[in-house]
Coordinates of C-alpha atoms in Angstrom, one line a residue:
Chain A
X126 CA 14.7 23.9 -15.5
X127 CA 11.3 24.5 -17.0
X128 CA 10.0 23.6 -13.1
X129 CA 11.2 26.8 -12.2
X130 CA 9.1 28.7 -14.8
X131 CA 7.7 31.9 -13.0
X132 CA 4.4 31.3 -14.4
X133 CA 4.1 28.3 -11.8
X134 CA 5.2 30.9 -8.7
X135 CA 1.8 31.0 -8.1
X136 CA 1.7 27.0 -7.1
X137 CA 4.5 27.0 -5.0
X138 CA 4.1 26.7 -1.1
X139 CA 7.4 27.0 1.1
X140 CA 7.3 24.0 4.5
X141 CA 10.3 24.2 7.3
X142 CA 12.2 21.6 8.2
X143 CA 10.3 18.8 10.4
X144 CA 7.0 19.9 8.8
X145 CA 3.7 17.6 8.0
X146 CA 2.5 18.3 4.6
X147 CA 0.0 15.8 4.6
X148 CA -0.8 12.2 6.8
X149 CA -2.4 9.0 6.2
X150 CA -6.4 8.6 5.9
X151 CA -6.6 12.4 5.6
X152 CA -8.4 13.3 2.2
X153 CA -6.4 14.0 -0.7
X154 CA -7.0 17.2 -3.1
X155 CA -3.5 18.3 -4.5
X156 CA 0.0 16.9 -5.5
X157 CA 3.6 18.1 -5.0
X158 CA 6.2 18.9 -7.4
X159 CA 9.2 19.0 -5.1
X160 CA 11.5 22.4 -6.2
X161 CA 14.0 22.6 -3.5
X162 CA 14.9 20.3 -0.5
X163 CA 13.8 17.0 0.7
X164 CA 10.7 15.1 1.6
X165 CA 10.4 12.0 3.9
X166 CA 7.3 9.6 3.0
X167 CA 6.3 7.2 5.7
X168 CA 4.0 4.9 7.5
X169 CA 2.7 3.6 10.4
X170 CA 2.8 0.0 10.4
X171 CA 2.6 -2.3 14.1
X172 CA 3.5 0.4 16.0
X173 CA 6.4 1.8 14.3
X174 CA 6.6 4.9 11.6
X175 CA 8.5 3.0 9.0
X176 CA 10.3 5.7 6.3
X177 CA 9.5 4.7 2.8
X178 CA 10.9 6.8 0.8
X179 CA 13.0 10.1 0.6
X180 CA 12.3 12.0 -2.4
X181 CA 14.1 14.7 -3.8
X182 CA 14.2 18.1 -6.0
X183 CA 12.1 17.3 -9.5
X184 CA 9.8 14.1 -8.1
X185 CA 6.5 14.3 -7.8
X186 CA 4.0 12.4 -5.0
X187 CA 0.5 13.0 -3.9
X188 CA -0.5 12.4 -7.5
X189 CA -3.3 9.9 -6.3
X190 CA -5.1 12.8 -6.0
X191 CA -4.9 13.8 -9.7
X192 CA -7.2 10.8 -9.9
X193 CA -9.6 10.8 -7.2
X194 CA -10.8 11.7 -3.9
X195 CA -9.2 9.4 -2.1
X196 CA -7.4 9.3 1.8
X197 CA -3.7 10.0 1.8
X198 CA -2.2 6.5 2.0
X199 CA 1.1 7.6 3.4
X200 CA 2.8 10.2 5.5
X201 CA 4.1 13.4 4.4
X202 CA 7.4 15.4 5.8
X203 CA 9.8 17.9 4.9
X204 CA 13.3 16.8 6.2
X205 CA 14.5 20.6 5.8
X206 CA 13.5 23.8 4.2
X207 CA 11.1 22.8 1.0
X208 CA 9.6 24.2 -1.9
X209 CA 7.1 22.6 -3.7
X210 CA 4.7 23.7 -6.2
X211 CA 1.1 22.4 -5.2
X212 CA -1.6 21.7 -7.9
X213 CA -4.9 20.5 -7.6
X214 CA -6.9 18.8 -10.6
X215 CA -8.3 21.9 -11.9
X216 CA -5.2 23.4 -13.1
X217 CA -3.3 19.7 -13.8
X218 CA -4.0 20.7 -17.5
X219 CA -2.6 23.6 -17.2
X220 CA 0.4 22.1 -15.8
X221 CA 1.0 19.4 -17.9
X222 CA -0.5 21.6 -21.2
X223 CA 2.5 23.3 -21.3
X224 CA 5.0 21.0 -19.7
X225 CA 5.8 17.3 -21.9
X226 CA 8.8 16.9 -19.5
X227 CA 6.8 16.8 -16.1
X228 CA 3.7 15.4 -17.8
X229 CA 6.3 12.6 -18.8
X230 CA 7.6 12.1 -15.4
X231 CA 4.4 11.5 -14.4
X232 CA 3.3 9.4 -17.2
X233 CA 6.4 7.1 -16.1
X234 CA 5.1 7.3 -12.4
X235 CA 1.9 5.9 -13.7
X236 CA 3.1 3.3 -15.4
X237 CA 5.2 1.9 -12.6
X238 CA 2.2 2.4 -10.0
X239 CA -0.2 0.1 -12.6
X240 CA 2.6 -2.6 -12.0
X241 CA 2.8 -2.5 -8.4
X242 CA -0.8 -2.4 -8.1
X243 CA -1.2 -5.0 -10.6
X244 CA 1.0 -7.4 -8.6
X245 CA -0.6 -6.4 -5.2
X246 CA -3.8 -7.3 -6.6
X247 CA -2.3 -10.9 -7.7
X248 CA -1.5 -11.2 -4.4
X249 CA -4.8 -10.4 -2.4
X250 CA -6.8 -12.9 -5.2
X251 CA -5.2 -16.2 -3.8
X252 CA -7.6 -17.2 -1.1
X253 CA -5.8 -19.7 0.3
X254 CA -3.7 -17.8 3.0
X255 CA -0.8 -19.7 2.7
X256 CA 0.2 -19.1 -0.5
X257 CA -0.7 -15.6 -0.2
X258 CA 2.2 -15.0 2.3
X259 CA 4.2 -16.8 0.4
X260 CA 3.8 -14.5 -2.8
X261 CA 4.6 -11.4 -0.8
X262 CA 7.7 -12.3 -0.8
X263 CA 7.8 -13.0 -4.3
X264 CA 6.6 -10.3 -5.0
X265 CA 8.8 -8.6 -2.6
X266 CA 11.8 -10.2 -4.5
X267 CA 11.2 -9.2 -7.9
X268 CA 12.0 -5.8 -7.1
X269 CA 15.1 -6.9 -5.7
X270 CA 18.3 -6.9 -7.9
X271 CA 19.7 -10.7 -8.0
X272 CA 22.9 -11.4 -8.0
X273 CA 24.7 -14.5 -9.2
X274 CA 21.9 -17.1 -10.9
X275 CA 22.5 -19.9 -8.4
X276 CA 21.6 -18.1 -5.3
X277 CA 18.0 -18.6 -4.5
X278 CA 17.9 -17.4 -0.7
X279 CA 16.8 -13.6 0.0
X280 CA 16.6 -11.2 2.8
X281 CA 14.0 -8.9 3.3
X282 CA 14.1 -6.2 5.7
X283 CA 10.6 -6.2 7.0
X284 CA 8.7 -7.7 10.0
X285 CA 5.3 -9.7 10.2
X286 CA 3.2 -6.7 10.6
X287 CA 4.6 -5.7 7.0
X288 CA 4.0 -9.1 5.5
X289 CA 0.3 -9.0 7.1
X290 CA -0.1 -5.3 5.5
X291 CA 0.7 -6.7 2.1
X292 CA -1.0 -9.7 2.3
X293 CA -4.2 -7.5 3.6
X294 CA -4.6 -10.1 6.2
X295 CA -4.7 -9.6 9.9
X296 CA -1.4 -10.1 11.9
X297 CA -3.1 -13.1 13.9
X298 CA -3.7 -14.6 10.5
X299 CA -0.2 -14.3 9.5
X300 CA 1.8 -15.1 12.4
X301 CA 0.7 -18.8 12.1
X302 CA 1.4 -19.6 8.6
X303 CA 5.0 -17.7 9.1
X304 CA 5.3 -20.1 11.9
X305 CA 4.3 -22.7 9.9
X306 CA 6.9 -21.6 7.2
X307 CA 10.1 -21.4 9.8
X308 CA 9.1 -25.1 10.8
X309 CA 9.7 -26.2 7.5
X310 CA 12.8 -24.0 7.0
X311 CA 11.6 -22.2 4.3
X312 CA 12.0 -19.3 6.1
X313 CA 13.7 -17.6 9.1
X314 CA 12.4 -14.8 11.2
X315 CA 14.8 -12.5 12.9
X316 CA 14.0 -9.1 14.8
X317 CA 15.0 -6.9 11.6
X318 CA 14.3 -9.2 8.8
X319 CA 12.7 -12.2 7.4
X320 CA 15.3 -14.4 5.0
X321 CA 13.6 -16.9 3.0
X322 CA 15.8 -19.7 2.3
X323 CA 14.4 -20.8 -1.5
X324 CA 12.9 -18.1 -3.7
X325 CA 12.0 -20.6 -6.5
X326 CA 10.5 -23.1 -3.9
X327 CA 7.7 -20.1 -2.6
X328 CA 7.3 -19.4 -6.3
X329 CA 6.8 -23.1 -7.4
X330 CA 4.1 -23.4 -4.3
X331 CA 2.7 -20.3 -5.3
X332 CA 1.9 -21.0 -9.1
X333 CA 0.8 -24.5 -8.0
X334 CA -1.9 -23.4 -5.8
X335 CA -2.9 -20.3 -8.4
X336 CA -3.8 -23.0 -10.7
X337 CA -6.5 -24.1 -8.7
Chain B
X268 CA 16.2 7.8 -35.6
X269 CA 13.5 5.6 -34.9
X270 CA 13.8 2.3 -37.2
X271 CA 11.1 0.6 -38.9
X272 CA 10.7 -2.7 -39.2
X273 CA 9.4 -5.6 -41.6
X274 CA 7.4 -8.3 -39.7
X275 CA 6.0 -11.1 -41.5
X276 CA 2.4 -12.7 -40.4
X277 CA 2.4 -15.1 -37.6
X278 CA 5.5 -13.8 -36.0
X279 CA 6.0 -12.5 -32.6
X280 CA 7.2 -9.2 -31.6
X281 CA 7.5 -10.1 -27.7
X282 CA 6.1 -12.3 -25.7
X283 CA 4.7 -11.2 -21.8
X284 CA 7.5 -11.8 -19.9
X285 CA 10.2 -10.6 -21.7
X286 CA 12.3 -7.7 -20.9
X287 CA 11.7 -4.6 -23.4
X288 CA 13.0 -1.4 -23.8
X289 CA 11.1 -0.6 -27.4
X290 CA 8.3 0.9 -28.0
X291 CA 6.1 0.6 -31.4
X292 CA 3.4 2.4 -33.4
X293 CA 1.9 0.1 -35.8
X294 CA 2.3 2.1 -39.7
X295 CA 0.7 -1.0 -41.8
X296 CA -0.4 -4.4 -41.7
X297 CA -2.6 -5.8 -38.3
X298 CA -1.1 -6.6 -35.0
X299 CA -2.8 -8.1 -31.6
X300 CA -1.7 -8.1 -28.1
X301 CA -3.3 -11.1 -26.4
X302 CA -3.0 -11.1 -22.7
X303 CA -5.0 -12.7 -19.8
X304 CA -7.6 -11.1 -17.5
X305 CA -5.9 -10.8 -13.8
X306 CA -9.4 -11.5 -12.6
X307 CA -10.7 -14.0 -14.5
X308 CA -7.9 -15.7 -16.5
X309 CA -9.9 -15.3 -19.5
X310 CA -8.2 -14.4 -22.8
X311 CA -8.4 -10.6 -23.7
X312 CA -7.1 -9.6 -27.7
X313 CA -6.8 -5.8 -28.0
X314 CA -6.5 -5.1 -32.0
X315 CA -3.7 -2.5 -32.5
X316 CA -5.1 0.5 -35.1
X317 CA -2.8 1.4 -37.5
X318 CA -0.3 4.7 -35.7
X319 CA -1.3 3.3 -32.2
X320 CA 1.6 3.2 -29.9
X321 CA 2.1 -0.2 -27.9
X322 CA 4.8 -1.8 -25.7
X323 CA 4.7 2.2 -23.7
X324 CA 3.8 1.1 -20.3
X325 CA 6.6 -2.0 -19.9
X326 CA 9.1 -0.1 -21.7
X327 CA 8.8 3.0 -20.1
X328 CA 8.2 1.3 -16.2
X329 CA 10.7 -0.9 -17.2
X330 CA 9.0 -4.1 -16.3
X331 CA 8.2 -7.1 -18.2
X332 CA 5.7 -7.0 -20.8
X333 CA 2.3 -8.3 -20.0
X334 CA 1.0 -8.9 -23.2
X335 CA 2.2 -11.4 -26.8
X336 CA 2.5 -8.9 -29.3
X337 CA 1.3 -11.3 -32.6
X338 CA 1.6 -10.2 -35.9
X339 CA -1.8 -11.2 -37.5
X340 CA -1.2 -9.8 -40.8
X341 CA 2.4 -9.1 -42.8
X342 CA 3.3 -5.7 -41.1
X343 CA 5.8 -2.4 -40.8
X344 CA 6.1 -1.0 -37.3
X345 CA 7.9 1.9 -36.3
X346 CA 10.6 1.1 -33.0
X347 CA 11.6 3.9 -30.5
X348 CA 14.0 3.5 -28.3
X349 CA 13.0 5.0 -24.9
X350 CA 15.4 8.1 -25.4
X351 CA 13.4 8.3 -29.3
X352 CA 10.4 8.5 -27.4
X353 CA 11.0 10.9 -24.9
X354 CA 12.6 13.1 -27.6
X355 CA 9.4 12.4 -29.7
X356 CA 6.9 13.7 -27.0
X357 CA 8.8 16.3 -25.4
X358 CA 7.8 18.0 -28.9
X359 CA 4.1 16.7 -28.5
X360 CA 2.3 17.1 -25.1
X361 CA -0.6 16.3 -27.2
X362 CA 0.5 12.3 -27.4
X363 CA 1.5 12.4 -23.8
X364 CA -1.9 14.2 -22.4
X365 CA -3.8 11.3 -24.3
X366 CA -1.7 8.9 -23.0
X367 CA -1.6 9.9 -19.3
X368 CA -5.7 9.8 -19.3
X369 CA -5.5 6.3 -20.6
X370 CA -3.1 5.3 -18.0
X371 CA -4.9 7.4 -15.0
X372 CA -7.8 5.7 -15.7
X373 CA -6.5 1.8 -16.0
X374 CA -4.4 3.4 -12.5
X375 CA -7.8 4.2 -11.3
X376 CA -9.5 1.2 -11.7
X377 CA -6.9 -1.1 -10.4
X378 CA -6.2 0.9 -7.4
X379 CA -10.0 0.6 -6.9
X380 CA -9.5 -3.2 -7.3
X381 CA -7.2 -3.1 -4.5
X382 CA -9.1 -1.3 -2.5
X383 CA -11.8 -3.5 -2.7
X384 CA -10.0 -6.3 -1.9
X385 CA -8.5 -5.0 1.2
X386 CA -11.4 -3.4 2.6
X387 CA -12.7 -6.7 2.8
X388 CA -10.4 -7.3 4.6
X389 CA -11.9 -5.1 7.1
X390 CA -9.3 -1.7 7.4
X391 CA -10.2 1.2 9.5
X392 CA -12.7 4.0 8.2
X393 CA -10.8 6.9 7.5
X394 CA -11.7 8.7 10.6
X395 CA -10.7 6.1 12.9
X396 CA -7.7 5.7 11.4
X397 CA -6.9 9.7 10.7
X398 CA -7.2 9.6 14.9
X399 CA -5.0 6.2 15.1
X400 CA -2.2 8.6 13.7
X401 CA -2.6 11.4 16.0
X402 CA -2.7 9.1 18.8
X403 CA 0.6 7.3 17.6
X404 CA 2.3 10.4 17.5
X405 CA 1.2 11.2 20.9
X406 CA 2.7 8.0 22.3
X407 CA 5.7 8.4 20.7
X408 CA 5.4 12.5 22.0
X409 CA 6.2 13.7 18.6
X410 CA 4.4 17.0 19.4
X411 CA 4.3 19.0 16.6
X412 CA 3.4 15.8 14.1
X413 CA 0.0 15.3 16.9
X414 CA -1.0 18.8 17.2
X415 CA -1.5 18.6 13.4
X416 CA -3.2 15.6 13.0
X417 CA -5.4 16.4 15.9
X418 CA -6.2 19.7 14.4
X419 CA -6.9 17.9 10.9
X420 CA -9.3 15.8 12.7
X421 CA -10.8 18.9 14.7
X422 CA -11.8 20.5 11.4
X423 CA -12.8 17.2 9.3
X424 CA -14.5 15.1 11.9
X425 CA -16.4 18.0 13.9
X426 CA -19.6 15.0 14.7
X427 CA -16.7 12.7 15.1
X428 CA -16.4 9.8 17.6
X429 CA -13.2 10.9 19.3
X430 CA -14.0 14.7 19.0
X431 CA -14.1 15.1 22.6
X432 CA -11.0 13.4 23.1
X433 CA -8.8 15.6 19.9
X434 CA -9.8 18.7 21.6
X435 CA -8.9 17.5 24.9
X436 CA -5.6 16.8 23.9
X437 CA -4.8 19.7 21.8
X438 CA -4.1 22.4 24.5
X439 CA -2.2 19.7 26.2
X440 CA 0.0 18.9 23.6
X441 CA 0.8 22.3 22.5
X442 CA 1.7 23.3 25.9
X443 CA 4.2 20.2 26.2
X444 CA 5.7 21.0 23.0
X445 CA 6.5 24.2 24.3
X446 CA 7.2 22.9 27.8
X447 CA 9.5 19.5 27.0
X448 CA 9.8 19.4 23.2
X449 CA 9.6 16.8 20.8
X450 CA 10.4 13.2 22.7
X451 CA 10.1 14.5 25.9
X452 CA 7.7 14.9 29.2
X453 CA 5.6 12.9 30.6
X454 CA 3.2 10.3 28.7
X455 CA -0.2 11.9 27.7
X456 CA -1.4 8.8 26.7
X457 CA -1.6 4.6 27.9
X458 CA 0.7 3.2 25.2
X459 CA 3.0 0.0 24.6
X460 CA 5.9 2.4 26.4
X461 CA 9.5 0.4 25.2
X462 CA 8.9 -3.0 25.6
X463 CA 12.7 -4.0 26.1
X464 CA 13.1 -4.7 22.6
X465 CA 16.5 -5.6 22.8
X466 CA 16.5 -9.4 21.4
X467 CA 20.4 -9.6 19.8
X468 CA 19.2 -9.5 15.9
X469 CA 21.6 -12.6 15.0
X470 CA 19.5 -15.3 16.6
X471 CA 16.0 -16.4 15.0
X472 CA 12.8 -16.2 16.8
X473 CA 11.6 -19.8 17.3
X474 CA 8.8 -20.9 16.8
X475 CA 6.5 -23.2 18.8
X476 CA 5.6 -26.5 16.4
X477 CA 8.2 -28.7 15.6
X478 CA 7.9 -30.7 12.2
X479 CA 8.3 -34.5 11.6
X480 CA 12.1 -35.5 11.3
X481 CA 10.9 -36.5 7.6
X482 CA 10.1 -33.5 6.7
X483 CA 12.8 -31.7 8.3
X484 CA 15.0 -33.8 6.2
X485 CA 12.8 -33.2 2.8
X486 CA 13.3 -29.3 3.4
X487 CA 16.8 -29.2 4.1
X488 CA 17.4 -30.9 1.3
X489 CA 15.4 -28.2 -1.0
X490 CA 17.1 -25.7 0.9
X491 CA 20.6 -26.8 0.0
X492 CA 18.8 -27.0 -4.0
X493 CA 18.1 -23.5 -3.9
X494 CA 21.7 -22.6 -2.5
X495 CA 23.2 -24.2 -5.9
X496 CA 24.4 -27.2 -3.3
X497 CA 23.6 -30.3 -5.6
X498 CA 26.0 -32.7 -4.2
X499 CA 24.7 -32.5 -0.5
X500 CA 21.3 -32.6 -1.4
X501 CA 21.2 -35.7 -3.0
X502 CA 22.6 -36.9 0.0
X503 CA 19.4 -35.8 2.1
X504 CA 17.1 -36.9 -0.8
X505 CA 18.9 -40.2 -1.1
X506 CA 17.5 -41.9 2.0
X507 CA 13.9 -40.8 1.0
X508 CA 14.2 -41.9 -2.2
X509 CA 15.0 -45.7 -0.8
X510 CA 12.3 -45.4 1.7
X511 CA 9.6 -45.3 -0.8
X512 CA 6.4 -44.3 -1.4
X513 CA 5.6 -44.9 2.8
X514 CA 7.5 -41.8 3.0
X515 CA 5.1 -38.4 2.6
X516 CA 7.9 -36.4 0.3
X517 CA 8.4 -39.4 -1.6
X518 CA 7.5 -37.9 -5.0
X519 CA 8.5 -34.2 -4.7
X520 CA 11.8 -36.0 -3.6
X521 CA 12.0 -37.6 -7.0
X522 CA 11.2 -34.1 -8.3
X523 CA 14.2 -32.7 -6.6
X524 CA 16.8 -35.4 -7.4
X525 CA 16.2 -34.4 -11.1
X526 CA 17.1 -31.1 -10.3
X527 CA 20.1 -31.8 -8.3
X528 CA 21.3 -33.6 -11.6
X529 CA 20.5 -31.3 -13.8
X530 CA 22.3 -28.8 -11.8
X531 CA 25.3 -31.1 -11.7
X532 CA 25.7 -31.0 -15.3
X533 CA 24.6 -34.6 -15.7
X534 CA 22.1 -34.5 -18.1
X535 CA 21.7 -37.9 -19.7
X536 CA 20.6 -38.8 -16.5
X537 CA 18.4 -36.0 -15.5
X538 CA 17.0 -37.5 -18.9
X539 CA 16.8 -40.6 -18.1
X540 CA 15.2 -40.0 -14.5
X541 CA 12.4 -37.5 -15.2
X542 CA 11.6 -39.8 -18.5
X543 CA 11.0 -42.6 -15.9
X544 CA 9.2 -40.2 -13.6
X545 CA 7.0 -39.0 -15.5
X546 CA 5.9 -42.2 -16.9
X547 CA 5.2 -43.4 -12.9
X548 CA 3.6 -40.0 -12.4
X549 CA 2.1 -38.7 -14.9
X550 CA -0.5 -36.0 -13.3
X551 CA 2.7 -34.6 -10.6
X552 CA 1.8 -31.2 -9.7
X553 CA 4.9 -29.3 -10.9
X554 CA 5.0 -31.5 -14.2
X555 CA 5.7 -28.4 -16.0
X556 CA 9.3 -27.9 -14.6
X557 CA 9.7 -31.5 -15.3
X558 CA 9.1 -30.5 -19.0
X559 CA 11.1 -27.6 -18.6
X560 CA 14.0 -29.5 -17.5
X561 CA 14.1 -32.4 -19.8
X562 CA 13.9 -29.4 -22.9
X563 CA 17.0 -28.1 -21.4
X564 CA 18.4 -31.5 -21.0
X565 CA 18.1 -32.0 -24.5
X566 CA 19.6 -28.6 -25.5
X567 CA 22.4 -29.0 -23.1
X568 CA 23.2 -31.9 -25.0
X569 CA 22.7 -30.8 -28.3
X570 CA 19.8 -32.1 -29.5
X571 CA 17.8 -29.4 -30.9
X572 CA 14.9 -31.6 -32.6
X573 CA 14.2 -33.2 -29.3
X574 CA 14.2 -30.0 -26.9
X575 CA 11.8 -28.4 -29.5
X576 CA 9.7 -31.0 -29.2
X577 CA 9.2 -31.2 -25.5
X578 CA 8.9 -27.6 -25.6
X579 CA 6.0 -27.6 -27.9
X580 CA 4.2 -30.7 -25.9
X581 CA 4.8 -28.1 -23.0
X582 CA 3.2 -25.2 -24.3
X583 CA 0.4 -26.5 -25.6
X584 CA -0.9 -28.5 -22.1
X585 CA -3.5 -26.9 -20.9
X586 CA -3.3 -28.1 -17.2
X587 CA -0.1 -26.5 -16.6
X588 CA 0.9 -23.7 -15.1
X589 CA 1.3 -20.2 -16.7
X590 CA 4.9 -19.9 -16.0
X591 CA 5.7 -23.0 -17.2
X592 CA 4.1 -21.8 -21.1
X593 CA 5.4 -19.1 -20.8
X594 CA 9.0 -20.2 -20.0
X595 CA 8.4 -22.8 -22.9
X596 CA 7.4 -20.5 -25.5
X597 CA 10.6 -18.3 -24.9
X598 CA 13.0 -21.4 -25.3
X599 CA 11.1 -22.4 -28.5
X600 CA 11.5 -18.9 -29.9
X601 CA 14.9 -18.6 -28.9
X602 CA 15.8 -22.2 -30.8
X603 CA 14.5 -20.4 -33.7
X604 CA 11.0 -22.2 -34.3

């Protein structure tokens, strides 16, 4: 694999197993290209470290910091022995120069983080509150695969705090209009997830009050 | 091989929304992607230059595209399949490079967007929150994660508010880590300690107001709608229905009954009701699913001429929703007009 090149030995920094390679709000000044073993990325949300990814061999993360100084917005671990190769934006044109495969990856990462973001901001520009919960889950659900076309319930494993986070509203702003939600069945809330009962129905009440 | 392809003037290469996996360069003629502002709603037209790429983000994120691509001028464009293209620049870090500063920098500026938005939201400054970490970790005595977030602080924050307090801790935490080990010893620090969090995970948390029995009724009814359950929905909407315009769900009620026949295959009368309704209300908020519907109605049944009409009517009302166009201008293109 060209990642192994021995020209990029230089880059590579080894972790153990169980240790921090970066955490939340601390400032960001390189990314990871992972070589060998695995990496955990979390957050702290209401209390409890939340995992949200595991990424593996060949993936890259950090790569905010490609872009600008800005805080970590995540957690970093290794889950065993790692090996990643740790590049700063200095020698990214080095990197990527000489490497259309990774500079590809990354160019795919990109693309997929304008989405998200994209979506997340659609989200935090409805002011009224109401519909703004009710789009995280629509936005929540379009990453979700469907299955059968008649089926409009979800489930979503997350708990208020996580709907408050993506809403960018505060969990005593949130709790209410959830409340306000299970009254009218659209949704339920259980201990380890939120089901809502009619997809199209949040998105129907979404788009009406966008239009405003 | 990459194929290229004849488009004549005024036709569509995709439309936002719809699923691609192609990406184009433009060799001749004029194309434009027209797409809306996610601020201001405002129109934006980017003119494509002859050997421009477009169609890379969707294809390559895989996510719907975000833009009409309208062909302005007749026109020969040049299709890659992802695989093409991949082949194409793994040859060419030159394209890529180019197109990784574009993207970085439309990254940048939405993620500053975001930013924005949330921080008015009021977050915590970077320092409070670097220590929020530490002191989570310390709660949950996760050792070695606190002693290097406390030692992150130490060096970044040496004027810091909680300065006194990270150096305080680090001796202490280092010699627990050695003493009890990660999840052990006693607490270092006044936390939530487990808060019998042992609610069975089958039962829902209730919640304190209780809605009208009208409503109650109006919502189960929509729920059974979304869980394909036509037949038992009318039966909830039935009762509303009779009670009139006294009742507060009266309309959307209507709304839902022509869905419920719709989805029971019955579409001269899915016809014949949202005709009637929308004569009685002609400004209803969702009108342009009522459209919607009545197109497919009319296609179910056959009639071509008809459903192309409504669709047109449909996408070009300028009260409606963007969904609603949108969904409209697929159907029309997919009937071939």
């Amino acid at each position: 694999m060209l990642m192994n090149n021995p020209a990029f030995e230089r880059f590579a920094v080894t972790y153990q197993k169980g240790d921090i390679l970066f955490v939340e709000y601390e400032p960001g000044d390189s990314f990871y290209l992972i070589q060998e073993g695995q990496v955990r990325i979390s957050k702290i949300m209401g209390g409890i470290e939340k995992t949200i990814d595991v990424l593996q061999p060949g993936e890259i993360f950090g790569e905010m910091a490609i872009l600008e100084e800005a805080p970590r917005s995540a957690n970093a671990m290794a889950v065993d022995k790692v090996k990643v190769l740790q590049f700063n934006r200095a020698n990214f044109e080095i990197l990527m120069g000489g490497n259309p495969q990774i500079a590809l990856k990354l160019l795919k990462l990109f693309t997929k983080r304008i989405f998200d973001q994209r979506r997340r901001f659609q989200v935090l520009t409805l002011d009224d509150v109401q519909a703004r919960i009710a789009d995280v889950f629509c936005m929540l659900s379009e990453t979700q695969s469907t299955d059968g076309p008649l089926t409009e319930g979800r489930v979503f494993y997350i708990t208020a705090e996580d709907v408050a986070h993506w809403a960018g509203l505060s969990i005593d702003k949130t709790q209410p209009v959830l409340n306000q939600f299970v009254s009218q069945r659209r949704i339920e809330i259980f201990p380890d997830r939120i089901t809502v009962k009619n997809i199209h129905d949040l998105q129907r009440f979404v788009s009406s009050r966008r239009r405003g | 091989m990459p194929r290229a392809i004849q488009y004549k003037a005024n036709s569509v290469i995709y439309f936002a929304g719809d699923q691609g996996d192609k990406i184009y360069i433009l060799q001749s003629g004029k194309v434009t992607l027209r797409s809306l502002d996610i601020e201001t709603n405002d129109e934006i037209i980017e003119v494509i230059e002859t050997g421009q790429f477009f169609g890379v983000k969707s294809a390559l994120g895989r996510y719907p595209r975000e833009d009409d691509a309208l062909v302005i001028r007749d026109s020969q464009v040049l299709v890659f399949t992802i695989p093409e293209f991949e082949q194409m620049a793994a040859g060419n870090s030159r394209i890529i490079l180019k197109m990784l500063k574009v993207f970085s920098s439309q990254l940048r500026r939405i993620h500053q967007k975001v930013r924005n938005m949330l921080a008015q939201g009021r977050l915590m400054s970077t320092e409070d929150g670097l220590f929020s970490i530490a002191q989570y970790y310390l709660e949950k005595k996760h050792y070695q994660e606190a002693l290097y977030t406390l030692n992150r602080y130490k060096k970044l924050y040496p004027q810091g508010a909680h300065y006194s307090e990270v150096v305080k801790y680090i001796p202490v935490a280092e010699q627990y880590a050695q003493k009890y080990g990660h999840g052990r010893g006693p607490a270092m620090i006044s936390g939530s300690e487990e808060s019998g969090n042992e609610v069975p995970p089958s039962k829902p948390i209730p919640t304190p107001e209780e809605e009208s029995p009208e409503e109650a009724s109006y919502y189960e009814a929509v729920n059974l709608v979304g869980q394909g359950d036509y037949t038992k929905a009318l039966e909830h909407l039935k009762p509303i229905v009779t009670a009139g315009e006294a009742h507060p769900r009266y309309v959307s009620s209507l709304f839902e009954v022509g869905r419920c026949l719709f989805g029971l295959g019955q579409f001269e009368k899915t016809l014949k009701h949202y005709q009637g309704f929308l004569q009685n209300f002609p400004d209803f908020e969702e009108k342009g699913e009522v459209f919607f519907i009545l197109g497919q109605s009319f296609e179910k049944l056959g009639n071509k001429e008809k459903a192309k009409e409504v669709y047109t009517r449909l996408a070009a009302m300028s009260e409606i929703d963007e969904v609603s166009i949108r969904k409209a201008k697929k159907a029309l293109n997919s009937l071939g007009a």
